[in-house]
C-alpha cells in the first residue's frame, strides 16, 4: 500500500505529459501570498504561452462580493521544487476583467518604469538581502527562545553555529536549495544578529526580475515553514527592546556606476535619493519606524546620511567601490516587509528618471 509521501513524490512524467502549474499572486494585505494549481497539457517555458486565470477577489480583500472576479496574468515561470519534474511555479499579477491593474498590483507600475528606454539603457542590477524571523507556531515567539523568556544577549548568534546559537538551520538550508532548484538567483544565506532571525540574498537580478525572484523566494520559504510547522515573520521589529530588527537592504548599481568614473555617478545618485528621503521611507514597508531608530545598525528614520562602510547610515558605500572608483551602493532603509516591485522601481526612478530641478 502506497504511503502519502509516496504519492506526493510521484513522478508524473512516467505516466502523462501533463504538468501542474501553481499560480502565485499577492493578496490584499500586500504581503500575504496566495496560490492555486491547475493542470496543463504539457511543459511550458514561456509565461506568454500560459493561460490567464481568475480568482475570487472578495475572499482576498481585493474585490467586492458583487463583482469579485480578478484576473491573473502570468509573468514569470520557475521550476517547482515541491512537485519537481516538469511542474512549475508561476508568478502572476492581478487585473480587473477590463484589464486594469487592481490597486494592490504594484508590478504593473514597476514594469513601466523598467521598460523606460532610459532605464533599460542603464541595465539596473539589484541584490536584495531579505531578513526574516522564524517563530514557534503555538506561542508566536522566536524559534529557540525559551517560552515567555529571552535568550542571552546578542553577540554570539550572527553567523553562529551550534545548537545554542543557530535555530532553524534545516529550514534555511532547505529553502536555499529549493530556490536554486527553482532557478532563483539566490546568492547566499546567513544567521542574523538576533537569534531565530536569518537572511537570504537574491541577486544580482536585472530590473523587474528582482521583484519576481524575491516574491517567489518568499513563497518557497512560506511553503517550507508550512511543512516544518514553523511561522515565518517579515515584521521589521518582531521583538521590542535591545534586539535587531529585520530589513531588506537593497544593493543597486547601473551600467554607468559599474564603469570607469562610476563613483561620481553613485554620489550624484545618492544625492538625489537624499532629496526624496521622505517619499522613499513612505514606500519602504509598514512599521519601519520601529526599526529605523538610529540603533541596531540603522539610521534614524527622519535622518538621511550616507557613508563608506557605515552600517549606521541610510545608504552605505563599500570600501571596494570607493577604492576602485566604481561599483554599487546599499540602501539600508527598506524594511523586511517591503514590496520589492515598489522599492526596486522607485530606486531606478529616482536615480535615473527623476530630475531634482
Short mmCIF file of C-alpha atoms in Angstrom, two decimals:
data_model
loop_
_atom_site.label_atom_id
_atom_site.label_comp_id
_atom_site.label_asym_id
_atom_site.label_seq_id
_atom_site.Cartn_x
_atom_site.Cartn_y
_atom_site.Cartn_z
CA UNK A 1 0.00 0.00 0.00
CA UNK A 2 1.37 3.39 -1.01
CA UNK A 3 2.03 5.95 1.68
CA UNK A 4 1.05 9.62 1.37
CA UNK A 5 4.72 10.50 0.98
CA UNK A 6 4.96 8.06 -1.95
CA UNK A 7 2.03 9.72 -3.71
CA UNK A 8 3.36 13.23 -3.09
CA UNK A 9 6.64 12.19 -4.73
CA UNK A 10 5.06 10.51 -7.76
CA UNK A 11 6.94 11.27 -10.98
CA UNK A 12 4.18 12.29 -13.40
CA UNK A 13 6.44 12.02 -16.45
CA UNK A 14 6.21 8.23 -16.12
CA UNK A 15 2.51 8.25 -16.95
CA UNK A 16 1.39 11.54 -18.52
CA UNK A 17 2.74 14.54 -20.44
CA UNK A 18 0.52 16.81 -18.34
CA UNK A 19 2.05 19.14 -15.78
CA UNK A 20 0.86 21.09 -12.72
CA UNK A 21 1.25 24.87 -12.70
CA UNK A 22 1.00 26.62 -9.34
CA UNK A 23 -0.22 30.21 -9.94
CA UNK A 24 1.06 32.63 -7.28
CA UNK A 25 -0.18 36.15 -6.53
CA UNK A 26 -0.06 38.79 -3.81
CA UNK A 27 -3.19 39.17 -1.67
CA UNK A 28 -4.99 42.17 -0.28
CA UNK A 29 -2.60 42.98 2.58
CA UNK A 30 0.27 43.45 0.16
CA UNK A 31 2.27 40.76 1.97
CA UNK A 32 0.03 37.68 2.00
CA UNK A 33 0.92 35.30 -0.80
CA UNK A 34 -1.82 33.15 -2.31
CA UNK A 35 -1.65 30.29 -4.81
CA UNK A 36 -3.70 27.65 -6.55
CA UNK A 37 -2.87 24.93 -9.06
CA UNK A 38 -4.13 23.91 -12.47
CA UNK A 39 -3.33 21.13 -14.94
CA UNK A 40 -1.74 21.98 -18.29
CA UNK A 41 -1.46 19.70 -21.30
CA UNK A 42 2.33 19.79 -21.39
CA UNK A 43 5.51 21.61 -20.38
CA UNK A 44 5.60 25.41 -20.76
CA UNK A 45 8.68 27.64 -20.54
CA UNK A 46 7.27 31.00 -21.66
CA UNK A 47 4.76 32.88 -19.46
CA UNK A 48 3.19 34.36 -22.59
CA UNK A 49 2.08 30.84 -23.54
CA UNK A 50 0.28 30.29 -20.24
CA UNK A 51 -3.46 30.90 -19.94
CA UNK A 52 -4.80 33.71 -17.79
CA UNK A 53 -6.81 32.58 -14.81
CA UNK A 54 -9.12 34.13 -12.23
CA UNK A 55 -9.88 34.03 -8.52
CA UNK A 56 -12.39 35.33 -6.01
CA UNK A 57 -11.05 38.74 -5.02
CA UNK A 58 -13.73 39.16 -2.34
CA UNK A 59 -12.00 36.38 -0.37
CA UNK A 60 -8.60 38.09 -0.51
CA UNK A 61 -9.68 41.67 0.24
CA UNK A 62 -9.20 42.74 -3.38
CA UNK A 63 -12.72 42.99 -4.81
CA UNK A 64 -16.34 43.44 -3.65
CA UNK A 65 -18.60 40.41 -3.40
CA UNK A 66 -20.95 41.63 -6.12
CA UNK A 67 -18.08 41.94 -8.63
CA UNK A 68 -15.44 39.60 -7.25
CA UNK A 69 -13.62 38.23 -10.28
CA UNK A 70 -9.94 39.16 -10.52
CA UNK A 71 -7.80 38.04 -13.45
CA UNK A 72 -4.31 36.58 -13.08
CA UNK A 73 -1.75 37.43 -15.76
CA UNK A 74 1.24 35.00 -15.75
CA UNK A 75 4.52 36.95 -15.68
CA UNK A 76 7.39 34.64 -14.70
CA UNK A 77 8.00 30.88 -14.56
CA UNK A 78 10.12 28.94 -12.08
CA UNK A 79 10.70 25.21 -11.62
CA UNK A 80 8.58 23.76 -8.82
CA UNK A 81 10.87 22.37 -6.07
CA UNK A 82 7.95 20.73 -4.29
CA UNK A 83 6.40 18.73 -7.17
CA UNK A 84 9.60 18.68 -9.26
CA UNK A 85 9.57 17.14 -12.74
CA UNK A 86 8.22 19.50 -15.39
CA UNK A 87 5.87 21.17 -12.91
CA UNK A 88 6.18 24.92 -12.48
CA UNK A 89 5.58 27.89 -10.19
CA UNK A 90 4.05 30.90 -11.97
CA UNK A 91 4.37 34.42 -10.57
CA UNK A 92 1.32 36.44 -11.60
CA UNK A 93 -0.06 39.93 -11.19
CA UNK A 94 -3.73 40.81 -10.90
CA UNK A 95 -6.14 42.82 -13.06
CA UNK A 96 -9.83 43.64 -13.33
CA UNK A 97 -11.80 41.89 -16.10
CA UNK A 98 -11.46 45.16 -18.04
CA UNK A 99 -7.67 44.81 -17.96
CA UNK A 100 -6.88 47.48 -15.35
CA UNK A 101 -4.33 46.62 -12.64
CA UNK A 102 -6.02 46.30 -9.26
CA UNK A 103 -4.73 48.66 -6.51
CA UNK A 104 -2.51 46.00 -4.88
CA UNK A 105 -0.82 45.20 -8.21
CA UNK A 106 2.49 47.03 -7.79
CA UNK A 107 4.24 45.02 -10.51
CA UNK A 108 2.44 46.76 -13.38
CA UNK A 109 3.72 50.24 -12.45
CA UNK A 110 7.21 48.85 -11.80
CA UNK A 111 7.29 47.17 -15.21
CA UNK A 112 6.50 50.52 -16.87
CA UNK A 113 9.48 52.14 -15.13
CA UNK A 114 11.81 49.27 -16.04
CA UNK A 115 10.66 49.35 -19.69
CA UNK A 116 11.53 53.05 -19.99
CA UNK A 117 14.36 53.31 -22.57
CA UNK A 118 16.48 55.43 -20.21
CA UNK A 119 16.21 52.76 -17.51
CA UNK A 120 16.75 49.86 -19.90
CA UNK A 121 19.91 51.55 -21.19
CA UNK A 122 21.34 51.59 -17.65
CA UNK A 123 20.68 47.86 -17.02
CA UNK A 124 19.91 48.26 -13.28
CA UNK A 125 21.22 45.44 -11.09
CA UNK A 126 19.78 44.61 -7.68
CA UNK A 127 20.87 42.41 -4.81
CA UNK A 128 18.29 42.19 -2.02
CA UNK A 129 19.16 40.98 1.49
CA UNK A 130 15.91 39.54 2.86
CA UNK A 131 15.87 39.16 6.64
CA UNK A 132 13.13 37.18 8.42
CA UNK A 133 12.36 35.65 11.79
CA UNK A 134 11.26 32.08 12.47
CA UNK A 135 8.56 31.79 15.14
CA UNK A 136 7.22 28.89 17.20
CA UNK A 137 3.71 28.38 15.84
CA UNK A 138 1.84 27.80 19.09
CA UNK A 139 3.20 30.78 21.01
CA UNK A 140 4.30 33.21 18.26
CA UNK A 141 7.74 33.55 19.86
CA UNK A 142 11.13 33.24 18.11
CA UNK A 143 12.42 29.76 17.41
CA UNK A 144 14.93 28.65 20.03
CA UNK A 145 13.80 31.20 22.64
CA UNK A 146 12.52 29.87 25.99
CA UNK A 147 8.74 30.14 26.28
CA UNK A 148 7.90 33.53 27.76
CA UNK A 149 11.59 34.26 28.26
CA UNK A 150 14.68 35.54 26.49
CA UNK A 151 17.97 34.05 25.35
CA UNK A 152 21.36 35.53 26.15
CA UNK A 153 22.16 38.96 24.69
CA UNK A 154 23.08 39.49 21.06
CA UNK A 155 26.64 38.78 20.04
CA UNK A 156 27.19 35.04 19.51
CA UNK A 157 24.31 34.46 17.07
CA UNK A 158 25.37 36.34 13.91
CA UNK A 159 26.68 33.63 11.52
CA UNK A 160 26.88 31.44 14.63
CA UNK A 161 26.91 27.65 14.75
CA UNK A 162 25.81 25.22 17.42
CA UNK A 163 22.53 24.14 18.97
CA UNK A 164 22.59 27.05 21.41
CA UNK A 165 23.16 29.71 18.72
CA UNK A 166 21.55 28.64 15.42
CA UNK A 167 17.84 27.81 15.41
CA UNK A 168 16.11 26.53 12.26
CA UNK A 169 19.10 25.85 10.03
CA UNK A 170 17.34 22.85 8.41
CA UNK A 171 14.59 25.20 7.19
CA UNK A 172 17.15 27.72 5.96
CA UNK A 173 19.19 25.15 4.01
CA UNK A 174 16.06 23.55 2.56
CA UNK A 175 14.98 26.98 1.34
CA UNK A 176 18.43 27.71 -0.10
CA UNK A 177 18.48 24.53 -2.19
CA UNK A 178 14.83 24.85 -3.21
CA UNK A 179 15.46 28.36 -4.55
CA UNK A 180 18.49 27.19 -6.53
CA UNK A 181 16.40 24.34 -7.94
CA UNK A 182 13.63 26.78 -8.89
CA UNK A 183 16.03 28.95 -10.89
CA UNK A 184 16.10 31.85 -8.45
CA UNK A 185 19.46 33.61 -8.34
CA UNK A 186 19.82 33.19 -4.58
CA UNK A 187 23.38 34.16 -3.76
CA UNK A 188 23.73 33.23 -0.10
CA UNK A 189 22.30 32.79 3.40
CA UNK A 190 23.43 33.60 6.93
CA UNK A 191 22.28 33.63 10.52
CA UNK A 192 21.46 37.13 11.76
CA UNK A 193 22.22 39.14 14.90
CA UNK A 194 19.01 38.25 16.74
CA UNK A 195 18.63 34.53 17.48
CA UNK A 196 15.94 32.92 15.34
CA UNK A 197 16.50 35.52 12.63
CA UNK A 198 18.03 34.64 9.27
CA UNK A 199 18.81 36.24 5.94
CA UNK A 200 18.93 35.16 2.32
CA UNK A 201 20.17 37.22 -0.60
CA UNK A 202 18.68 37.35 -4.10
CA UNK A 203 20.72 38.78 -6.93
CA UNK A 204 22.26 40.16 -8.89
CA UNK A 205 19.00 40.41 -10.80
CA UNK A 206 18.15 42.87 -13.55
CA UNK A 207 15.11 45.15 -13.42
CA UNK A 208 11.69 43.61 -12.81
CA UNK A 209 13.18 40.12 -12.35
CA UNK A 210 14.50 41.16 -8.91
CA UNK A 211 10.92 41.58 -7.68
CA UNK A 212 9.71 38.35 -9.31
CA UNK A 213 12.56 36.34 -7.82
CA UNK A 214 12.23 37.77 -4.31
CA UNK A 215 8.48 37.20 -4.18
CA UNK A 216 8.85 33.58 -5.32
CA UNK A 217 11.70 33.06 -2.84
CA UNK A 218 9.35 34.31 -0.11
CA UNK A 219 6.65 31.94 -1.39
CA UNK A 220 9.02 28.97 -1.25
CA UNK A 221 10.05 29.94 2.29
CA UNK A 222 6.41 30.13 3.41
CA UNK A 223 5.73 26.70 1.92
CA UNK A 224 8.77 25.15 3.64
CA UNK A 225 7.86 26.63 7.03
CA UNK A 226 4.31 25.33 6.49
CA UNK A 227 5.76 21.82 6.14
CA UNK A 228 8.02 22.33 9.17
CA UNK A 229 5.19 23.65 11.37
CA UNK A 230 7.00 26.94 11.93
CA UNK A 231 5.80 30.50 11.22
CA UNK A 232 7.92 32.95 9.22
CA UNK A 233 7.61 36.63 10.13
CA UNK A 234 8.66 39.56 7.95
CA UNK A 235 7.85 42.07 10.68
CA UNK A 236 10.61 44.74 10.73
CA UNK A 237 10.81 44.70 14.54
CA UNK A 238 9.32 41.42 15.78
CA UNK A 239 10.69 41.77 19.33
CA UNK A 240 10.78 45.19 21.04
CA UNK A 241 13.80 46.27 23.01
CA UNK A 242 17.51 45.64 22.59
CA UNK A 243 17.14 43.27 19.65
CA UNK A 244 17.94 43.91 15.99
CA UNK A 245 15.07 44.48 13.60
CA UNK A 246 14.65 42.87 10.19
CA UNK A 247 15.35 44.71 6.95
CA UNK A 248 15.68 44.14 3.23
CA UNK A 249 18.85 46.04 2.37
CA UNK A 250 18.81 46.71 -1.36
CA UNK A 251 22.10 46.81 -3.26
CA UNK A 252 21.95 48.71 -6.53
CA UNK A 253 24.05 49.69 -9.49
CA UNK A 254 23.60 50.94 -13.03
CA UNK A 255 25.79 50.44 -16.08
CA UNK A 256 27.23 53.93 -15.58
CA UNK A 257 28.06 53.14 -11.94
CA UNK A 258 29.83 49.93 -12.90
CA UNK A 259 32.06 51.64 -15.48
CA UNK A 260 35.13 53.88 -15.03
CA UNK A 261 34.15 57.08 -13.27
CA UNK A 262 31.16 55.33 -11.75
CA UNK A 263 31.83 56.61 -8.22
CA UNK A 264 30.88 60.13 -9.26
CA UNK A 265 27.65 58.75 -10.75
CA UNK A 266 27.00 56.94 -7.46
CA UNK A 267 27.47 60.12 -5.41
CA UNK A 268 25.07 62.06 -7.65
CA UNK A 269 22.51 59.25 -7.37
CA UNK A 270 22.81 59.21 -3.57
CA UNK A 271 22.26 62.98 -3.51
CA UNK A 272 19.00 62.50 -5.41
CA UNK A 273 18.00 59.69 -3.04
CA UNK A 274 18.51 62.06 -0.11
CA UNK A 275 16.29 64.71 -1.66
CA UNK A 276 13.46 62.15 -1.89
CA UNK A 277 14.12 60.56 1.51
CA UNK A 278 10.57 61.03 2.81
CA UNK A 279 8.97 59.59 -0.32
CA UNK A 280 11.23 56.54 -0.16
CA UNK A 281 10.62 55.96 3.54
CA UNK A 282 6.85 56.10 2.94
CA UNK A 283 7.21 53.30 0.37
CA UNK A 284 9.76 51.14 2.18
CA UNK A 285 7.49 49.00 4.37
CA UNK A 286 4.97 49.20 7.20
CA UNK A 287 6.22 49.53 10.77
CA UNK A 288 9.66 50.65 9.67
CA UNK A 289 9.63 53.42 12.29
CA UNK A 290 10.01 50.69 14.94
CA UNK A 291 13.20 49.53 13.24
CA UNK A 292 14.87 52.74 11.99
CA UNK A 293 15.72 54.24 15.37
CA UNK A 294 19.39 55.10 14.95
CA UNK A 295 20.33 51.97 16.92
CA UNK A 296 20.96 48.37 15.94
CA UNK A 297 22.79 49.18 12.68
CA UNK A 298 20.23 51.69 11.40
CA UNK A 299 19.97 55.41 10.76
CA UNK A 300 17.09 57.32 12.35
CA UNK A 301 14.02 57.28 10.10
CA UNK A 302 13.91 61.10 9.92
CA UNK A 303 17.59 61.47 9.04
CA UNK A 304 19.30 60.82 5.73
CA UNK A 305 23.02 60.20 5.75
CA UNK A 306 25.42 58.12 3.73
CA UNK A 307 28.95 56.93 4.28
CA UNK A 308 31.64 54.47 3.28
CA UNK A 309 31.44 51.20 5.24
CA UNK A 310 28.99 52.81 7.69
CA UNK A 311 26.30 50.36 8.74
CA UNK A 312 24.58 53.10 10.73
CA UNK A 313 23.91 55.10 7.57
CA UNK A 314 20.82 55.29 5.36
CA UNK A 315 22.98 54.37 2.38
CA UNK A 316 26.30 52.55 2.62
CA UNK A 317 29.04 52.53 0.01
CA UNK A 318 31.54 49.67 0.22
CA UNK A 319 35.28 50.15 0.62
CA UNK A 320 35.90 48.33 -2.67
CA UNK A 321 33.61 50.73 -4.53
CA UNK A 322 35.44 53.73 -3.09
CA UNK A 323 38.83 52.21 -3.85
CA UNK A 324 38.02 51.13 -7.41
CA UNK A 325 36.07 54.28 -8.26
CA UNK A 326 33.07 52.29 -9.47
CA UNK A 327 30.57 49.71 -8.23
CA UNK A 328 27.32 49.87 -6.27
CA UNK A 329 25.64 51.23 -3.15
CA UNK A 330 23.43 49.68 -0.49
CA UNK A 331 20.13 51.28 0.54
CA UNK A 332 19.74 50.11 4.15
CA UNK A 333 16.33 51.69 4.75
CA UNK A 334 13.87 49.13 3.27
CA UNK A 335 12.04 47.02 5.87
CA UNK A 336 11.83 43.25 5.67
CA UNK A 337 8.16 43.52 4.64
CA UNK A 338 8.80 45.91 1.75
CA UNK A 339 7.39 45.23 -1.71
CA UNK A 340 10.41 44.62 -3.98
CA UNK A 341 8.48 45.83 -7.03
CA UNK A 342 7.96 49.18 -5.31
CA UNK A 343 11.46 49.54 -3.86
CA UNK A 344 13.47 48.49 -6.92
CA UNK A 345 11.44 50.59 -9.36
CA UNK A 346 11.49 53.62 -7.06
CA UNK A 347 15.28 53.50 -6.77
CA UNK A 348 15.57 53.33 -10.57
CA UNK A 349 13.05 56.14 -11.00
CA UNK A 350 14.83 58.43 -8.52
CA UNK A 351 18.37 57.79 -9.74
CA UNK A 352 17.74 57.61 -13.50
CA UNK A 353 14.49 59.41 -14.37
CA UNK A 354 13.85 61.95 -11.60
CA UNK A 355 15.08 65.49 -12.21
CA UNK A 356 15.79 67.30 -8.96
CA UNK A 357 15.27 70.70 -10.61
#
